[in-house]
Short mmCIF file of C-alpha atoms in Angstrom, two decimals:
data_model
loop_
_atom_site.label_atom_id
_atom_site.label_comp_id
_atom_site.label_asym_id
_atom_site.label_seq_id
_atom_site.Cartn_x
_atom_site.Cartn_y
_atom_site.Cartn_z
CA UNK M 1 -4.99 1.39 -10.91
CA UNK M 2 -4.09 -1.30 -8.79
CA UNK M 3 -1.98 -0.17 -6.21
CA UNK M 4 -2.96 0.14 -2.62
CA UNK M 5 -3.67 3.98 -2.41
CA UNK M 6 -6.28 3.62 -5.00
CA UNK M 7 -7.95 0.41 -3.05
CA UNK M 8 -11.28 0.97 -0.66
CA UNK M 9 -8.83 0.71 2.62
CA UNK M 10 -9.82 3.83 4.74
CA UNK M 11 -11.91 5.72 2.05
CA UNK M 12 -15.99 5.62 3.67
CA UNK M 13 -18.01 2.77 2.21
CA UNK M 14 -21.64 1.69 0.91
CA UNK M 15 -22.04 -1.58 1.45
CA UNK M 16 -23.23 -3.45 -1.28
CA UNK M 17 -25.85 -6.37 -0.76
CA UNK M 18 -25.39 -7.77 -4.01
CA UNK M 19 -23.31 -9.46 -6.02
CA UNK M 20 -20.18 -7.63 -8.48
CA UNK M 21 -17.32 -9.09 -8.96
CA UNK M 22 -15.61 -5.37 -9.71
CA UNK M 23 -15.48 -4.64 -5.95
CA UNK M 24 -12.52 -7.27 -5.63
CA UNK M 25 -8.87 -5.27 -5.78
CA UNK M 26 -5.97 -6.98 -7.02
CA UNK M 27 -2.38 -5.56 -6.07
CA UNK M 28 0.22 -7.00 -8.10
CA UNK M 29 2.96 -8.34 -5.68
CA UNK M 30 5.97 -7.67 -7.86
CA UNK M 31 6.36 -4.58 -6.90
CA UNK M 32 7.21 -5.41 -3.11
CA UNK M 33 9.08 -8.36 -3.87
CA UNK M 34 11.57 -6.49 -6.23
CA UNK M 35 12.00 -4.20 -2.93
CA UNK M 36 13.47 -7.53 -1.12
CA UNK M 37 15.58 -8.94 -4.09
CA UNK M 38 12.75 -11.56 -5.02
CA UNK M 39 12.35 -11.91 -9.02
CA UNK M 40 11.37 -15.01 -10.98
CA UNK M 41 11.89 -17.60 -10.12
CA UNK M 42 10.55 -17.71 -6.81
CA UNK M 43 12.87 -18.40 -4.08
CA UNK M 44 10.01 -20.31 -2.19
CA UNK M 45 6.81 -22.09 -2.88
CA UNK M 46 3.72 -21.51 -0.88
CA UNK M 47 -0.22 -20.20 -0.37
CA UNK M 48 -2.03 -17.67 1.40
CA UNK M 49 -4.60 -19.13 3.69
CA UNK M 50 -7.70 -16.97 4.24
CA UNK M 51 -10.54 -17.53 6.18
CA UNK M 52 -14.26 -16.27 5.77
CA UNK M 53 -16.46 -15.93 8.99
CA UNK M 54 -19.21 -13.76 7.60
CA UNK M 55 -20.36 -15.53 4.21
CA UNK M 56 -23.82 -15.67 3.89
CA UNK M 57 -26.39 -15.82 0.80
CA UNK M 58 -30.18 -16.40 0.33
CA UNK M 59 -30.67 -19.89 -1.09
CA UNK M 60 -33.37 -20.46 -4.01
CA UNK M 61 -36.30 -20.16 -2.51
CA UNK M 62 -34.85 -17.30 -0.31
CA UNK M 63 -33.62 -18.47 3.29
CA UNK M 64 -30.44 -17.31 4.62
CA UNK M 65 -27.93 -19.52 4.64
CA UNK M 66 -24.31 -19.51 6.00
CA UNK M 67 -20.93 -20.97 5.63
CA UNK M 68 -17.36 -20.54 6.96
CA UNK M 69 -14.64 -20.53 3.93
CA UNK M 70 -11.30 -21.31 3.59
CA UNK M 71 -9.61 -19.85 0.72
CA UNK M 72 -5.83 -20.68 -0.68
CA UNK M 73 -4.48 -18.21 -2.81
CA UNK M 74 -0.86 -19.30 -4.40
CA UNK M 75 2.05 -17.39 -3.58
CA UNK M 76 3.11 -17.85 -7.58
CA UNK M 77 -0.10 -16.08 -8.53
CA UNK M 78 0.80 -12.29 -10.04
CA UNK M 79 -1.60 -10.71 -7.34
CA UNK M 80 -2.93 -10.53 -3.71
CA UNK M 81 -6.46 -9.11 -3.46
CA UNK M 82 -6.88 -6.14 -1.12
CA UNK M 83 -8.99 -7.68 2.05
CA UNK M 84 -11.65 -4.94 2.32
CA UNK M 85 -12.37 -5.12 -1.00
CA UNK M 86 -12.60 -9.13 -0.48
CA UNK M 87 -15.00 -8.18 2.43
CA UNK M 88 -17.00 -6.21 0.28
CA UNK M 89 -16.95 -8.87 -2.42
CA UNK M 90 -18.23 -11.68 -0.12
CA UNK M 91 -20.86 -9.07 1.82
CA UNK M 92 -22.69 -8.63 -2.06
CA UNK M 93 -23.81 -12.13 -1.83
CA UNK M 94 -25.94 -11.46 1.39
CA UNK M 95 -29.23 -10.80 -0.72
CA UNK M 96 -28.28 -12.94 -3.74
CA UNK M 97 -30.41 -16.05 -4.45
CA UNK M 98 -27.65 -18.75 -5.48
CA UNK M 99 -27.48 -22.62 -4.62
CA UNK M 100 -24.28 -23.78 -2.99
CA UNK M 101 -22.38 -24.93 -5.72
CA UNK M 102 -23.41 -22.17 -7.72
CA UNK M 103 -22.28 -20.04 -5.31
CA UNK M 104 -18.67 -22.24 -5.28
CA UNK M 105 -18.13 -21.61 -9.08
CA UNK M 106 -18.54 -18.60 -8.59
CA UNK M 107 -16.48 -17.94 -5.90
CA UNK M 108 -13.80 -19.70 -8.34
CA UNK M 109 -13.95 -17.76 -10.89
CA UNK M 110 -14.23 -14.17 -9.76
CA UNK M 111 -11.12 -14.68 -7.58
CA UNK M 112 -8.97 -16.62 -10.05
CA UNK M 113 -9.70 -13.75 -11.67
CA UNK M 114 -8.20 -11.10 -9.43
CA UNK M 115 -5.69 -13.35 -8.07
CA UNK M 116 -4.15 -13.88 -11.59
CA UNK M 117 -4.39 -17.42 -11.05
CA UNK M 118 -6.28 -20.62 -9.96
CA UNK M 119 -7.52 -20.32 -5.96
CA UNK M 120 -8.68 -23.14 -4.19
CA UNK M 121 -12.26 -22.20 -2.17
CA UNK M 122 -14.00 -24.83 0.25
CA UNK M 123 -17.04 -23.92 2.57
CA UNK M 124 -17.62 -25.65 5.39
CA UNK M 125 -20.59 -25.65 8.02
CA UNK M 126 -20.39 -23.45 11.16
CA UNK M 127 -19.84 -26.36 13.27
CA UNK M 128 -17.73 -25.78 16.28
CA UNK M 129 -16.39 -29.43 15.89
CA UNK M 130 -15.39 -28.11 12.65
CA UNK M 131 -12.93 -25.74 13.94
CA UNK M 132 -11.09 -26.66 17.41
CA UNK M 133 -8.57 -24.55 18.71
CA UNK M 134 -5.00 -25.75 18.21
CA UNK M 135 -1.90 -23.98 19.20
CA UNK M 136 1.11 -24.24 16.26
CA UNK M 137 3.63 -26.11 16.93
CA UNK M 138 7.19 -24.95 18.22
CA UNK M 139 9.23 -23.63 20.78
CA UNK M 140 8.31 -20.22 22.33
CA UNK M 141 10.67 -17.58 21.83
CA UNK M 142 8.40 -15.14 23.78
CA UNK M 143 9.85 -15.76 27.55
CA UNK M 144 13.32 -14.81 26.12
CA UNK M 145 14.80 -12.71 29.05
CA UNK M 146 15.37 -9.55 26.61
CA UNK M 147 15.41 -5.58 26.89
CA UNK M 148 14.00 -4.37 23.73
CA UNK M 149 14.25 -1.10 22.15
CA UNK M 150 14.35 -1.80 18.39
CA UNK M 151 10.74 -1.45 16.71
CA UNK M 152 11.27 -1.25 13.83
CA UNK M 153 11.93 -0.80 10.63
CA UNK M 154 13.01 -4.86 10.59
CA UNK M 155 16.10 -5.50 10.64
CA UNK M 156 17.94 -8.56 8.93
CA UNK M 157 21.32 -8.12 10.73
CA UNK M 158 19.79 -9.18 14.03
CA UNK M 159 19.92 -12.52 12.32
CA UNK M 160 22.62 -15.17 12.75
CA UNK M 161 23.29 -19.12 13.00
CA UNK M 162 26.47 -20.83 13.90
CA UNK M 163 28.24 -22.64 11.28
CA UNK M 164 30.33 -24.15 13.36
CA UNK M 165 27.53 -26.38 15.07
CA UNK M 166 26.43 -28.87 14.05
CA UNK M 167 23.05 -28.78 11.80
CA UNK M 168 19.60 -29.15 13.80
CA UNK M 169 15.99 -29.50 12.70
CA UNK M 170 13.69 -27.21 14.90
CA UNK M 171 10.49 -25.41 15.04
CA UNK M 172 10.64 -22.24 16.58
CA UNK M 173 7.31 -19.88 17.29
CA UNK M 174 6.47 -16.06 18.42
CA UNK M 175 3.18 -14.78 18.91
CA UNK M 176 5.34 -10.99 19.25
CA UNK M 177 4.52 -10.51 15.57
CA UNK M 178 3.07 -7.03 14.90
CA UNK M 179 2.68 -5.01 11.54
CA UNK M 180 0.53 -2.71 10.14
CA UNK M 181 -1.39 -1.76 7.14
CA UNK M 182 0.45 0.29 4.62
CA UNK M 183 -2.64 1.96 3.84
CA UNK M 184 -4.61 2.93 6.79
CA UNK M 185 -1.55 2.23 9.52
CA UNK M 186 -4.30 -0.47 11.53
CA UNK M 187 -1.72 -2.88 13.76
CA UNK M 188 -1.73 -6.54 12.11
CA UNK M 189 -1.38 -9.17 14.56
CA UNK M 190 0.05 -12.25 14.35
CA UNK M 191 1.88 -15.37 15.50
CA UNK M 192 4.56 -16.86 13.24
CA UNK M 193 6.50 -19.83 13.11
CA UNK M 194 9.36 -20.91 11.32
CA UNK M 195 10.82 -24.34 10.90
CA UNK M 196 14.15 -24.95 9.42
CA UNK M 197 17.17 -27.18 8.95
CA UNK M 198 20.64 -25.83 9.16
CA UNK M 199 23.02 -24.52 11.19
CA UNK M 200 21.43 -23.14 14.49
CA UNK M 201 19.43 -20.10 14.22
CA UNK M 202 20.53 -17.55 17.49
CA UNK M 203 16.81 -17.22 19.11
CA UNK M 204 18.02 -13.80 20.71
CA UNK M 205 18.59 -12.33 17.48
CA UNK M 206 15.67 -13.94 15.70
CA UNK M 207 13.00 -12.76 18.61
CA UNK M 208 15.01 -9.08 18.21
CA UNK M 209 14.33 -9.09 14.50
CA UNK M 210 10.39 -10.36 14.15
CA UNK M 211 9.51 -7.41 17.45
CA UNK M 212 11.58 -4.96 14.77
CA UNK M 213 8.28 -5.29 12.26
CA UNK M 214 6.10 -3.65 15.16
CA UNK M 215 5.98 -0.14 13.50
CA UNK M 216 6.65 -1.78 10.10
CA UNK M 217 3.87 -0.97 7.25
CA UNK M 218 3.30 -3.70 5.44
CA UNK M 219 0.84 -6.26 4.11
CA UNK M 220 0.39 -9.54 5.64
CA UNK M 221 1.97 -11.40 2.34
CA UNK M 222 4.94 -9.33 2.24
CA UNK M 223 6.05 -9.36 5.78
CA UNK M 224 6.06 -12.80 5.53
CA UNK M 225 8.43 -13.25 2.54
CA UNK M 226 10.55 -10.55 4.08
CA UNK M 227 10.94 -13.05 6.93
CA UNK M 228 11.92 -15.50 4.71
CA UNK M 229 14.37 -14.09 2.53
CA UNK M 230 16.19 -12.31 5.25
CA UNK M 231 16.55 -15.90 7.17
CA UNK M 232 18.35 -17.11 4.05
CA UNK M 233 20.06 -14.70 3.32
CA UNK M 234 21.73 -14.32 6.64
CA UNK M 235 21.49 -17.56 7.84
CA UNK M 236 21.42 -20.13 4.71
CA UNK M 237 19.34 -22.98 5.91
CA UNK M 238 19.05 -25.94 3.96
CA UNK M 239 14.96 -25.89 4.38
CA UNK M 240 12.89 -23.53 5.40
CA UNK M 241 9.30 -22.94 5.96
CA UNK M 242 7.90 -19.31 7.53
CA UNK M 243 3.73 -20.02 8.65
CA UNK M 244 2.59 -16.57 10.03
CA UNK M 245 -0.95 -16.78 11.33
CA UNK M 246 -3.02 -13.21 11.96
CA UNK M 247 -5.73 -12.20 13.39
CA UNK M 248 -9.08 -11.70 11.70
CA UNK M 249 -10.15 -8.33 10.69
CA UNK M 250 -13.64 -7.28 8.96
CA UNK M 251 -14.61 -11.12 9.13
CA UNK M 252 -11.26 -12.21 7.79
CA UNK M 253 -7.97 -13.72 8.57
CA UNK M 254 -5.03 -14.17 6.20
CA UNK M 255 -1.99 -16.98 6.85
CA UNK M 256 0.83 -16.64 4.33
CA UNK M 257 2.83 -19.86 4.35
CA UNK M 258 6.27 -19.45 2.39
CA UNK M 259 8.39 -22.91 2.03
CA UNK M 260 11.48 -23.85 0.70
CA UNK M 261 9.65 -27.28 -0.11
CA UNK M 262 7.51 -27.50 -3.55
CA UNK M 263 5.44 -29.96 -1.77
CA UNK M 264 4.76 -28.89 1.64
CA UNK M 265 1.19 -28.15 2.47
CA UNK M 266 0.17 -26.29 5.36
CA UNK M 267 -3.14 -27.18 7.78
CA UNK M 268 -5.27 -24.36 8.59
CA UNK M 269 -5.68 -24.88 12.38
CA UNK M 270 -7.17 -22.01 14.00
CA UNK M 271 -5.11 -20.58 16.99
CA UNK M 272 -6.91 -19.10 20.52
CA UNK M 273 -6.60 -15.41 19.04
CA UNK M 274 -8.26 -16.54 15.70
#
């Protein structure tokens, strides 16, 4: 079955060494969209950007050899894959003689496969030039002179904008974000950053509502579209883009990017806590 209880998450674990393909876990993600009101067609457009800091594999003639790899999973595929059973996946090729690009096709395949749909997979060299540290772009909300007692579940009525103003086009950022996993109840955390047009978002309210996700148990994919369907549906901008980026855990980060624009494309830049 493919629903989180039944998953590896906080059951003990032998770690494989070589490759299978039936460690990956795929979770459908209808099932916690229909909670928010999301059905086809998708209200947004978007990816899920993971990254891979513990590949390694044994090339031909049997030297280690390692790789950092970026991974974009589409938000229209039918599934997410459960990230320790990605771990898992990745940590079988650690004794598996395979050349590079053998290794890429079949990094294509197998998670196409669980993700229900095509996923993009590049592998780069572990070259600190490679990977600088960039903040995201935005304004902090985070110095916001606020008492806070609301965490959580989230709450969309601490959003509002004021249609009486006139429209802006901002970026705003918080690195308050804080979930956790509905399986195991491990704190998720995260920076997010949302950049709209419309009528102007109240920053109070908006900083009140992302801390309200602190005791909130829920995968990285879904708080994310929660985010973005509760901004439009309480404060109907005309474009809208939510970029959370989280912290790595087991070797792995994931960065759900949801977009009101079929063509935006979001970098990958890798923030101080990353």
């Amino acid at each position: 079955m493919s629903t989180p209880e039944h998953s590896p998450l906080g059951k003990a674990t032998a770690y494989a060494d070589r490759y299978d393909p039936s460690l990956l876990f795929p979770i459908p993600r209808a099932v916690k969209r229909a909670e928010i009101g999301v059905i086809e067609p998708l209200p947004f457009h978007g990816v899920d950007v993971w990254n891979a800091y513990e590949l390694s594999w044994l090339d031909p003639r049997g030297k280690p050899q390692v790789a950092l790899a970026e991974f974009r999973v589409p938000a229209d595929s039918p599934n997410i894959i459960e990230s320790k059973s990605f771990k898992l996946y990745l940590n079988g090729f650690s004794q598996e003689r395979i050349d590079t690009p053998a290794l890429t096709g079949t990094l294509l395949r197998d998670l196409a496969v669980a993700a229900g749909a095509p996923v993009a997979v590049a592998l780069t060299p572990p070259s600190a030039a490679a990977y600088a540290i960039a903040d995201l772009p935005g304004e902090l909300l985070d110095e916001l002179p606020l008492a806070i007692d609301d965490y959580g579940p989230p709450k969309a009525h601490y959003l509002s904008a004021d249609h009486g103003a006139a429209p802006v086009e901002e970026t705003l950022l918080s690195h308050l974000l804080r979930s956790n996993c509905p399986v195991t109840g491990q704190p998720d955390w995260g920076s997010v950053q949302i950049a709209y047009r419309g009528a102007p978002i109240d920053r109070a309210g908006l900083l009140r509502y992302l801390v309200s996700f602190r005791t909130h148990n829920e995968f990285h994919e879904q708080c994310v579209e929660r985010i973005f369907v509760d901004l439009m549906a309480r404060c109907a901008p005309q474009r809208l883009s939510v970029y959370a980026r989280y912290t790595r855990r087991g070797g792995l980060d994931i960065n759900p990017f949801r977009s009101t624009d079929p063509q935006a494309v979001p970098g990958n830049p890798r923030s101080a806590r990353q």
